[in-house]
Coordinates of N, CA and C in Angstrom, one line a residue:
X1 N -49.8 103.0 177.2 CA -49.7 104.4 176.9 C -48.2 104.8 176.5
X2 N -47.9 105.3 175.4 CA -46.6 105.7 175.0 C -46.2 107.0 175.7
X3 N -44.9 107.3 175.7 CA -44.4 108.6 176.2 C -44.9 109.7 175.3
X4 N -45.1 110.9 175.8 CA -45.6 112.0 175.0 C -44.7 112.2 173.7
X5 N -45.4 112.4 172.6 CA -44.8 112.7 171.3 C -45.2 114.1 170.9
X6 N -44.5 114.6 169.9 CA -44.9 115.8 169.2 C -45.4 115.5 167.8
X7 N -46.7 115.7 167.6 CA -47.3 115.5 166.2 C -47.2 116.9 165.5
X8 N -46.4 116.9 164.4 CA -46.2 118.1 163.6 C -47.0 118.0 162.3
X9 N -47.9 119.0 162.1 CA -48.8 118.9 161.0 C -48.4 120.0 159.9
X10 N -48.5 119.6 158.7 CA -48.6 120.5 157.6 C -50.0 121.2 157.7
X11 N -50.2 122.3 157.0 CA -51.5 123.0 157.2 C -52.4 122.8 156.0
X12 N -52.0 123.4 154.8 CA -52.9 123.3 153.6 C -52.9 121.9 153.1
X13 N -54.1 121.3 153.0 CA -54.2 120.0 152.5 C -54.0 118.9 153.5
X14 N -53.7 119.3 154.7 CA -53.5 118.3 155.8 C -54.4 118.5 156.9
X15 N -54.3 119.7 157.6 CA -55.2 120.1 158.6 C -56.5 120.6 158.1
X16 N -56.4 121.5 157.1 CA -57.5 122.3 156.6 C -57.6 122.2 155.1
X17 N -58.8 122.0 154.6 CA -59.0 122.1 153.1 C -59.2 123.6 152.7
X18 N -58.0 124.1 152.4 CA -57.9 125.6 152.1 C -58.0 125.9 150.6
X19 N -58.1 124.8 149.8 CA -58.1 125.0 148.3 C -59.1 126.0 147.8
X20 N -60.4 126.0 148.3 CA -61.3 127.0 147.7 C -60.9 128.4 147.9
X21 N -60.4 128.8 149.0 CA -60.0 130.2 149.3 C -58.7 130.5 148.6
X22 N -57.8 129.6 148.6 CA -56.5 129.8 147.9 C -56.7 130.0 146.4
X23 N -57.5 129.2 145.8 CA -57.7 129.3 144.3 C -58.5 130.5 144.0
X24 N -59.5 130.9 144.8 CA -60.2 132.1 144.6 C -59.2 133.3 144.6
X25 N -58.3 133.3 145.5 CA -57.3 134.4 145.6 C -56.4 134.3 144.3
X26 N -56.0 133.1 143.9 CA -55.2 133.0 142.7 C -56.0 133.6 141.5
X27 N -57.2 133.2 141.4 CA -58.0 133.6 140.2 C -58.3 135.1 140.3
X28 N -58.4 135.7 141.5 CA -58.4 137.2 141.6 C -57.2 137.8 141.0
X29 N -56.1 137.3 141.2 CA -54.8 137.8 140.7 C -54.8 137.7 139.2
X30 N -55.2 136.5 138.7 CA -55.2 136.2 137.3 C -56.1 137.1 136.5
X31 N -57.3 137.3 137.1 CA -58.3 138.2 136.5 C -57.8 139.6 136.4
X32 N -57.0 140.1 137.4 CA -56.5 141.5 137.3 C -55.4 141.5 136.2
X33 N -54.8 140.4 135.8 CA -53.9 140.4 134.7 C -54.5 140.1 133.4
X34 N -55.8 140.0 133.4 CA -56.5 139.8 132.1 C -56.5 138.3 131.7
X35 N -56.3 137.4 132.6 CA -56.2 136.0 132.3 C -57.4 135.2 132.8
X36 N -57.7 134.1 132.2 CA -58.9 133.3 132.6 C -58.6 132.6 133.9
X37 N -59.7 132.3 134.6 CA -59.5 131.6 135.9 C -59.0 130.1 135.7
X38 N -58.3 129.6 136.7 CA -57.9 128.2 136.7 C -59.0 127.4 137.4
X39 N -59.4 126.3 136.8 CA -60.5 125.5 137.4 C -60.0 124.9 138.7
X40 N -61.0 124.8 139.6 CA -60.7 124.3 141.0 C -60.0 122.9 140.9
X41 N -60.6 122.0 140.1 CA -60.1 120.7 140.1 C -58.6 120.6 139.7
X42 N -58.2 121.3 138.7 CA -56.8 121.3 138.3 C -55.9 122.1 139.1
X43 N -56.4 123.1 139.8 CA -55.6 124.0 140.6 C -55.2 123.4 142.0
X44 N -56.0 122.5 142.5 CA -55.7 121.9 143.8 C -54.3 121.4 144.0
X45 N -53.8 120.8 142.9 CA -52.4 120.2 143.0 C -51.3 121.3 142.8
X46 N -51.7 122.5 142.5 CA -50.7 123.6 142.5 C -50.4 124.1 143.8
X47 N -51.1 123.8 144.8 CA -51.0 124.3 146.2 C -49.9 123.6 146.9
X48 N -49.2 124.2 147.8 CA -48.3 123.5 148.7 C -46.9 124.1 148.9
X49 N -46.6 125.0 148.0 CA -45.2 125.5 148.0 C -45.2 127.0 148.3
X50 N -46.2 127.6 148.8 CA -46.3 129.0 149.1 C -47.0 129.8 148.0
X51 N -47.3 131.1 148.3 CA -48.1 131.9 147.4 C -47.4 132.2 146.1
X52 N -46.1 132.5 146.1 CA -45.4 132.8 144.9 C -45.4 131.6 143.9
X53 N -45.1 130.4 144.4 CA -45.1 129.3 143.6 C -46.5 129.0 143.0
X54 N -47.5 129.2 143.8 CA -48.9 129.0 143.3 C -49.2 129.9 142.2
X55 N -48.8 131.2 142.3 CA -49.0 132.1 141.2 C -48.2 131.7 139.9
X56 N -46.9 131.3 140.2 CA -46.1 130.8 139.0 C -46.8 129.7 138.3
X57 N -47.3 128.7 139.1 CA -48.0 127.6 138.5 C -49.3 128.0 137.7
X58 N -50.0 129.0 138.3 CA -51.2 129.5 137.6 C -50.8 130.1 136.3
X59 N -49.7 130.9 136.3 CA -49.3 131.5 135.1 C -48.8 130.5 134.0
X60 N -48.1 129.5 134.5 CA -47.6 128.4 133.6 C -48.8 127.7 132.9
X61 N -49.9 127.6 133.7 CA -51.0 126.9 133.1 C -51.6 127.7 131.9
X62 N -51.3 129.0 131.9 CA -51.8 129.9 130.8 C -50.7 130.2 129.9
X63 N -49.5 129.5 130.0 CA -48.4 129.8 129.1 C -47.8 131.1 129.3
X64 N -47.9 131.7 130.5 CA -47.4 133.0 130.7 C -46.2 133.0 131.7
X65 N -45.3 133.9 131.5 CA -44.2 134.3 132.4 C -44.2 135.8 132.6
X66 N -43.7 136.2 133.8 CA -43.7 137.6 134.1 C -42.3 138.0 134.7
X67 N -42.0 139.2 134.8 CA -40.8 139.7 135.3 C -40.8 139.5 136.8
X68 N -39.6 139.5 137.5 CA -39.6 139.4 138.9 C -40.3 140.5 139.6
X69 N -40.3 141.7 139.1 CA -41.0 142.8 139.7 C -42.5 142.6 139.6
X70 N -43.0 142.1 138.4 CA -44.4 141.8 138.3 C -44.8 140.7 139.2
X71 N -43.9 139.7 139.4 CA -44.2 138.6 140.3 C -44.3 139.1 141.8
X72 N -43.5 140.0 142.1 CA -43.5 140.6 143.5 C -44.9 141.3 143.7
X73 N -45.3 142.1 142.6 CA -46.5 142.8 142.7 C -47.7 141.9 142.8
X74 N -47.7 140.8 142.0 CA -48.8 139.9 142.0 C -48.9 139.1 143.3
X75 N -47.7 138.8 143.9 CA -47.7 138.0 145.2 C -48.2 138.9 146.3
X76 N -47.9 140.2 146.3 CA -48.4 141.1 147.3 C -49.9 141.2 147.1
X77 N -50.4 141.3 145.9 CA -51.8 141.4 145.6 C -52.5 140.1 146.1
X78 N -51.9 139.0 145.8 CA -52.5 137.7 146.3 C -52.6 137.7 147.8
X79 N -51.6 138.0 148.5 CA -51.5 137.9 150.0 C -52.6 138.9 150.6
X80 N -52.7 140.1 150.0 CA -53.6 141.1 150.6 C -55.0 140.6 150.4
X81 N -55.4 140.0 149.2 CA -56.7 139.5 149.0 C -57.0 138.3 149.8
X82 N -56.0 137.4 149.9 CA -56.2 136.1 150.6 C -56.4 136.4 152.1
X83 N -55.6 137.3 152.6 CA -55.7 137.6 154.1 C -57.1 138.1 154.5
X84 N -57.8 138.8 153.5 CA -59.1 139.3 153.8 C -60.2 138.2 153.5
X85 N -59.8 137.1 152.9 CA -60.8 136.1 152.5 C -60.3 134.7 152.9
X86 N -59.6 134.6 154.0 CA -58.8 133.4 154.3 C -59.6 132.2 154.8
X87 N -60.8 132.5 155.3 CA -61.6 131.4 155.8 C -63.0 131.5 155.4
X88 N -63.3 131.9 154.2 CA -64.6 132.0 153.6 C -65.2 130.5 153.4
X89 N -64.4 129.7 152.8 CA -64.9 128.3 152.6 C -63.9 127.3 153.2
X90 N -62.8 127.6 153.7 CA -61.8 126.7 154.2 C -62.4 126.0 155.5
X91 N -62.2 124.7 155.6 CA -62.7 124.0 156.8 C -61.7 122.9 157.1
X92 N -61.7 122.5 158.4 CA -60.8 121.4 158.8 C -61.3 120.1 158.2
X93 N -60.4 119.2 157.9 CA -60.9 118.0 157.2 C -61.7 117.1 158.3
X94 N -62.6 116.4 157.7 CA -63.5 115.6 158.6 C -62.7 114.6 159.5
X95 N -63.0 114.6 160.7 CA -62.3 113.7 161.7 C -61.1 114.3 162.3
X96 N -60.7 115.5 161.9 CA -59.5 116.1 162.5 C -59.7 116.5 163.9
X97 N -60.8 117.1 164.3 CA -61.0 117.6 165.7 C -61.0 116.5 166.6
X98 N -61.6 115.4 166.3 CA -61.6 114.2 167.2 C -60.2 113.6 167.4
X99 N -59.4 113.6 166.3 CA -58.0 113.1 166.4 C -57.2 114.0 167.3
X100 N -57.3 115.3 167.1 CA -56.6 116.3 167.9 C -57.0 116.2 169.4
X101 N -58.3 116.0 169.6 CA -58.8 115.9 171.0 C -58.1 114.6 171.7
X102 N -58.1 113.5 170.9 CA -57.5 112.3 171.5 C -56.0 112.5 171.8
X103 N -55.3 113.1 170.9 CA -53.8 113.3 171.1 C -53.6 114.2 172.3
X104 N -54.4 115.2 172.4 CA -54.3 116.1 173.6 C -54.6 115.4 174.9
X105 N -55.6 114.6 174.9 CA -56.0 113.9 176.1 C -54.9 112.9 176.5
X106 N -54.2 112.4 175.6 CA -53.1 111.5 175.9 C -51.8 112.2 176.2
X107 N -51.8 113.5 176.2 CA -50.6 114.2 176.6 C -49.6 114.5 175.5
X108 N -50.0 114.3 174.3 CA -49.1 114.6 173.2 C -49.1 116.0 172.8
X109 N -48.0 116.5 172.3 CA -47.9 117.9 171.9 C -48.3 118.0 170.4
X110 N -48.9 119.1 170.0 CA -49.3 119.3 168.6 C -48.7 120.6 168.1
X111 N -48.2 120.6 166.9 CA -47.6 121.8 166.3 C -47.9 121.8 164.8
X112 N -47.7 123.0 164.2 CA -47.9 123.2 162.8 C -46.6 123.7 162.2
X113 N -46.2 123.0 161.1 CA -45.0 123.4 160.3 C -45.4 123.5 158.9
X114 N -45.5 124.7 158.3 CA -46.1 124.9 157.0 C -45.2 125.9 156.2
X115 N -45.3 125.8 154.9 CA -44.6 126.8 154.0 C -45.5 128.0 153.8
X116 N -46.6 128.1 154.4 CA -47.5 129.3 154.4 C -46.8 130.3 155.4
X117 N -47.0 131.6 155.1 CA -46.4 132.6 156.0 C -47.0 132.4 157.4
X118 N -46.2 132.6 158.4 CA -46.7 132.4 159.8 C -47.9 133.2 160.2
X119 N -47.9 134.5 159.8 CA -49.1 135.3 160.2 C -50.4 134.9 159.5
X120 N -50.2 134.5 158.3 CA -51.4 134.0 157.6 C -51.9 132.7 158.2
X121 N -50.9 131.8 158.5 CA -51.3 130.5 159.2 C -52.1 130.8 160.5
X122 N -51.5 131.7 161.3 CA -52.2 132.0 162.5 C -53.6 132.6 162.3
X123 N -53.7 133.5 161.3 CA -55.0 134.1 161.1 C -56.0 133.1 160.7
X124 N -55.6 132.1 159.8 CA -56.5 131.1 159.4 C -56.9 130.2 160.5
X125 N -56.0 129.8 161.3 CA -56.3 128.9 162.4 C -57.1 129.6 163.5
X126 N -56.8 130.9 163.7 CA -57.6 131.7 164.6 C -59.1 131.7 164.2
X127 N -59.3 132.0 162.9 CA -60.7 132.1 162.4 C -61.4 130.8 162.5
X128 N -60.7 129.7 162.4 CA -61.3 128.3 162.5 C -61.3 127.8 164.0
X129 N -60.8 128.6 164.9 CA -60.8 128.3 166.3 C -59.9 127.1 166.5
X130 N -58.8 127.0 165.8 CA -57.8 125.9 165.9 C -56.5 126.3 166.6
X131 N -56.2 127.5 166.6 CA -54.8 127.9 167.1 C -54.6 127.5 168.5
X132 N -55.6 127.5 169.4 CA -55.4 127.1 170.8 C -55.0 125.7 171.0
X133 N -55.1 124.9 169.9 CA -54.8 123.5 170.0 C -53.3 123.2 169.8
X134 N -52.6 124.1 169.3 CA -51.2 123.9 168.9 C -50.2 124.7 169.8
X135 N -49.1 124.0 170.2 CA -48.1 124.6 171.1 C -47.2 125.5 170.2
X136 N -47.1 125.3 168.9 CA -46.3 126.1 168.1 C -47.0 126.1 166.7
X137 N -46.9 127.3 166.0 CA -47.4 127.4 164.7 C -46.3 128.2 163.9
X138 N -45.6 127.5 163.0 CA -44.4 128.0 162.4 C -44.6 127.9 160.9
X139 N -44.2 129.0 160.2 CA -44.3 129.1 158.8 C -43.0 129.4 158.0
X140 N -43.2 129.7 156.7 CA -42.0 129.8 155.9 C -41.1 131.0 156.3
X141 N -41.6 132.0 157.0 CA -40.8 133.1 157.4 C -40.4 133.1 158.9
X142 N -40.8 132.0 159.6 CA -40.5 132.0 161.0 C -39.0 131.8 161.3
X143 N -38.4 130.9 160.6 CA -36.9 130.7 160.8 C -36.1 131.0 159.6
X144 N -36.7 131.5 158.5 CA -36.0 131.8 157.3 C -35.7 130.7 156.4
X145 N -36.3 129.6 156.6 CA -36.2 128.4 155.7 C -37.5 127.7 155.6
X146 N -37.7 127.0 154.5 CA -38.9 126.3 154.2 C -38.7 124.8 154.2
X147 N -39.8 124.0 154.3 CA -39.7 122.6 154.1 C -39.3 122.4 152.6
X148 N -38.4 121.4 152.3 CA -38.0 120.3 153.1 C -36.7 120.5 153.9
X149 N -36.2 121.8 154.1 CA -35.1 122.0 155.0 C -35.4 121.6 156.4
X150 N -34.6 120.7 157.0 CA -35.0 120.1 158.3 C -35.0 121.1 159.4
X151 N -34.3 122.2 159.2 CA -34.2 123.2 160.3 C -35.6 123.7 160.7
X152 N -36.5 123.9 159.8 CA -37.9 124.3 160.1 C -38.6 123.3 161.0
X153 N -38.4 122.0 160.7 CA -39.0 121.0 161.5 C -38.4 121.0 162.9
X154 N -37.1 120.9 163.0 CA -36.4 120.9 164.3 C -36.8 122.0 165.2
X155 N -36.8 123.2 164.6 CA -37.1 124.4 165.4 C -38.6 124.5 165.8
X156 N -39.4 123.9 164.9 CA -40.9 123.9 165.3 C -41.1 123.0 166.5
X157 N -40.4 121.8 166.5 CA -40.5 120.9 167.6 C -40.0 121.5 168.9
X158 N -38.9 122.2 168.7 CA -38.3 122.8 169.9 C -39.2 123.9 170.5
X159 N -39.8 124.7 169.6 CA -40.7 125.8 170.0 C -41.9 125.2 170.7
X160 N -42.3 124.0 170.3 CA -43.5 123.3 170.9 C -43.1 122.6 172.3
X161 N -41.8 122.6 172.6 CA -41.4 122.0 173.8 C -41.1 120.5 173.8
X162 N -41.0 120.0 172.5 CA -40.8 118.6 172.3 C -39.4 118.3 172.0
X163 N -39.1 117.0 171.6 CA -37.8 116.5 171.2 C -38.0 115.9 169.8
X164 N -37.0 116.1 168.9 CA -37.1 115.6 167.6 C -37.2 114.1 167.6
X165 N -36.5 113.4 168.4 CA -36.4 112.0 168.5 C -37.8 111.4 168.9
X166 N -38.7 112.2 169.4 CA -40.0 111.7 169.8 C -41.0 112.6 169.1
X167 N -40.9 112.6 167.7 CA -41.9 113.4 166.9 C -42.2 112.7 165.6
X168 N -43.3 113.1 165.1 CA -43.8 112.6 163.8 C -44.4 113.7 162.9
X169 N -44.0 113.6 161.7 CA -44.6 114.6 160.7 C -45.8 114.0 160.1
X170 N -46.8 114.9 159.8 CA -48.0 114.5 159.1 C -48.2 115.5 158.0
X171 N -48.3 115.0 156.8 CA -48.4 115.9 155.6 C -49.0 115.3 154.4
X172 N -49.1 116.1 153.3 CA -49.8 115.6 152.1 C -48.9 115.6 150.9
X173 N -47.6 116.1 151.0 CA -46.8 116.3 149.8 C -45.4 116.0 150.0
X174 N -44.6 116.1 148.9 CA -43.2 115.8 148.9 C -42.4 116.6 149.9
X175 N -42.8 117.9 150.1 CA -42.0 118.7 151.0 C -42.1 118.1 152.5
X176 N -43.3 117.5 152.8 CA -43.5 116.9 154.1 C -42.7 115.6 154.3
X177 N -42.8 114.8 153.3 CA -42.0 113.6 153.3 C -40.5 113.9 153.3
X178 N -40.1 114.9 152.5 CA -38.7 115.3 152.5 C -38.2 115.9 153.8
X179 N -38.9 116.7 154.4 CA -38.5 117.3 155.7 C -38.4 116.2 156.8
X180 N -39.3 115.3 156.8 CA -39.2 114.2 157.7 C -38.0 113.3 157.5
X181 N -37.7 113.0 156.3 CA -36.6 112.1 156.0 C -35.3 112.9 156.4
X182 N -35.2 114.1 156.1 CA -34.0 114.9 156.4 C -33.8 115.1 157.9
X183 N -34.9 115.2 158.6 CA -34.9 115.3 160.1 C -34.7 114.0 160.8
X184 N -34.9 112.9 160.1 CA -34.7 111.6 160.6 C -35.9 111.1 161.5
X185 N -37.1 111.5 161.1 CA -38.3 111.2 161.8 C -39.3 110.5 160.9
X186 N -40.3 109.7 161.4 CA -41.3 109.1 160.6 C -42.3 110.1 160.1
X187 N -43.0 109.7 159.0 CA -44.0 110.6 158.4 C -45.2 109.9 158.0
X188 N -46.4 110.5 158.3 CA -47.7 109.9 157.9 C -48.2 110.8 156.8
X189 N -48.5 110.1 155.6 CA -49.0 110.8 154.5 C -50.5 110.8 154.5
X190 N -51.2 111.9 154.1 CA -52.6 111.9 153.9 C -52.9 111.9 152.4
X191 N -53.8 111.1 152.0 CA -54.1 111.0 150.5 C -55.1 112.0 150.0
X192 N -55.6 112.9 150.9 CA -56.7 113.8 150.5 C -56.2 115.2 150.3
X193 N -54.9 115.4 150.2 CA -54.4 116.8 150.2 C -54.0 117.2 148.8
X194 N -53.0 118.1 148.7 CA -52.7 118.7 147.4 C -51.2 118.3 147.0
X195 N -51.1 117.6 146.0 CA -49.7 117.2 145.5 C -49.8 116.8 144.0
X196 N -48.8 117.2 143.3 CA -48.7 116.8 141.9 C -48.1 115.4 141.7
X197 N -47.5 114.8 142.8 CA -47.1 113.5 142.8 C -47.9 112.7 143.9
X198 N -48.6 111.6 143.5 CA -49.4 110.9 144.5 C -48.6 110.6 145.8
X199 N -49.1 110.9 146.9 CA -48.4 110.7 148.2 C -47.9 109.3 148.4
X200 N -48.7 108.3 147.9 CA -48.3 106.9 148.0 C -47.0 106.7 147.3
X201 N -46.7 107.4 146.2 CA -45.5 107.2 145.5 C -44.3 107.7 146.2
X202 N -44.5 108.5 147.2 CA -43.4 109.1 148.0 C -43.1 108.2 149.2
X203 N -43.8 107.1 149.4 CA -43.6 106.1 150.4 C -43.5 106.7 151.8
X204 N -44.5 107.3 152.3 CA -44.5 107.7 153.7 C -44.5 106.4 154.6
X205 N -44.2 106.6 155.8 CA -44.1 105.4 156.7 C -45.5 104.9 157.0
X206 N -46.5 105.7 157.0 CA -47.9 105.3 157.0 C -48.7 106.2 156.1
X207 N -49.7 105.6 155.5 CA -50.6 106.4 154.6 C -52.0 106.2 155.1
X208 N -52.7 107.4 155.2 CA -54.1 107.3 155.7 C -55.0 108.1 154.6
X209 N -56.3 107.7 154.6 CA -57.2 108.2 153.6 C -58.3 109.0 154.3
X210 N -58.3 109.1 155.6 CA -59.3 109.8 156.4 C -58.6 110.1 157.8
X211 N -59.0 111.3 158.3 CA -58.4 111.7 159.6 C -58.8 110.7 160.8
X212 N -59.9 110.0 160.6 CA -60.2 109.0 161.6 C -59.2 108.0 161.8
X213 N -58.3 107.8 160.8 CA -57.3 106.7 160.9 C -56.0 107.3 161.4
X214 N -55.9 108.6 161.7 CA -54.6 109.2 162.1 C -54.2 108.6 163.5
X215 N -55.0 108.6 164.5 CA -54.5 108.1 165.8 C -53.9 106.7 165.7
X216 N -54.5 105.8 165.0 CA -54.0 104.4 164.9 C -52.6 104.4 164.2
X217 N -52.5 105.2 163.1 CA -51.3 105.3 162.4 C -50.2 105.9 163.2
X218 N -50.5 107.0 164.0 CA -49.5 107.6 164.8 C -49.0 106.7 165.9
X219 N -50.0 106.0 166.6 CA -49.6 105.2 167.7 C -48.8 104.0 167.3
X220 N -49.0 103.5 166.0 CA -48.2 102.4 165.5 C -46.8 102.9 165.4
X221 N -46.6 104.1 165.0 CA -45.2 104.6 164.8 C -44.5 104.9 166.1
X222 N -45.3 105.3 167.1 CA -44.8 105.6 168.4 C -44.2 104.4 169.1
X223 N -44.6 103.2 168.7 CA -44.1 101.9 169.3 C -42.8 101.4 168.6
X224 N -42.4 102.1 167.5 CA -41.2 101.7 166.8 C -40.0 102.3 167.5
X225 N -39.0 101.4 167.7 CA -37.8 101.9 168.4 C -36.9 102.7 167.6
X226 N -37.0 102.7 166.3 CA -36.1 103.4 165.4 C -36.8 104.5 164.6
X227 N -37.1 105.7 165.2 CA -37.9 106.7 164.4 C -37.2 107.0 163.1
X228 N -38.0 107.2 162.1 CA -37.4 107.6 160.8 C -37.1 106.4 159.9
X229 N -37.1 105.2 160.4 CA -36.9 104.0 159.6 C -38.0 103.8 158.7
X230 N -37.8 103.4 157.4 CA -38.8 103.1 156.5 C -39.6 101.9 157.0
X231 N -40.9 102.0 157.1 CA -41.7 100.9 157.7 C -42.6 100.2 156.7
X232 N -42.7 100.7 155.5 CA -43.6 100.1 154.5 C -42.8 100.0 153.2

C-alpha cells in the first residue's frame, strides 16, 4: 500500500461526458444568432478551454467573428442556458465510480481542477451526486488563473489537504498535460475525452482508454520515486 496521494481530475471529458449538454448550449447560442448548429461529432473537440473559447470555436466553424461586447453577451447567454440544462444528458464515464471508490477506500484524496467555472462545476457534480467524493472542486475563477498555469493545480491540491509532491493529474487535453508538467507532477491521459490534438501525441506518463484502467495506471505512478519524470 502506497502512502496517500491526491488524484486531481479534469472535469469535462475526463470525469464526465458533458459534450451533449455543452454542445446543446452552444447550438442554443448559435441559433439565437441565426447560425446553423454545429454537429455533435465535430464539436466535441471544441470543448475544454471554457465557455468563451467554445463559442469562439463554434463561430469560427461558421466563418464568423463578433465584437468583444457581442462575445460577452453570447457567453452570458450560454452560461445561463447551460446552468439550467447542465445534467440533462451528461453522465460519468463508465468505470469512474468504481475507480473513485477504490481510491477512497485506499485513503487517497480526490480533487477536481477544471477550466469550467467553479459554481457550474459544483452544480454539475451535485446533480450527478459526485460532489461528496471530492475534497476540493476548483474552477477557472477559483484562484484567478486557468490550466495550464500551475498555480491552479497547486492551490487545488492544497485545498484538498494534500501535497503537490504526492499528487497526480488525470485529464484529456493539452491543458492537463501542460499544468502537470509545469507543476512537476505525473499525468495520466484519457483517450476518450475532448481534444483537438490526440492525447497520445502529448505524451502523458500513462495513457488509458477506459476508467477501469485508471487504478493500475495511478498505482504504477505512485511507486515511482521521481514524480513528474517522463515515464514513456
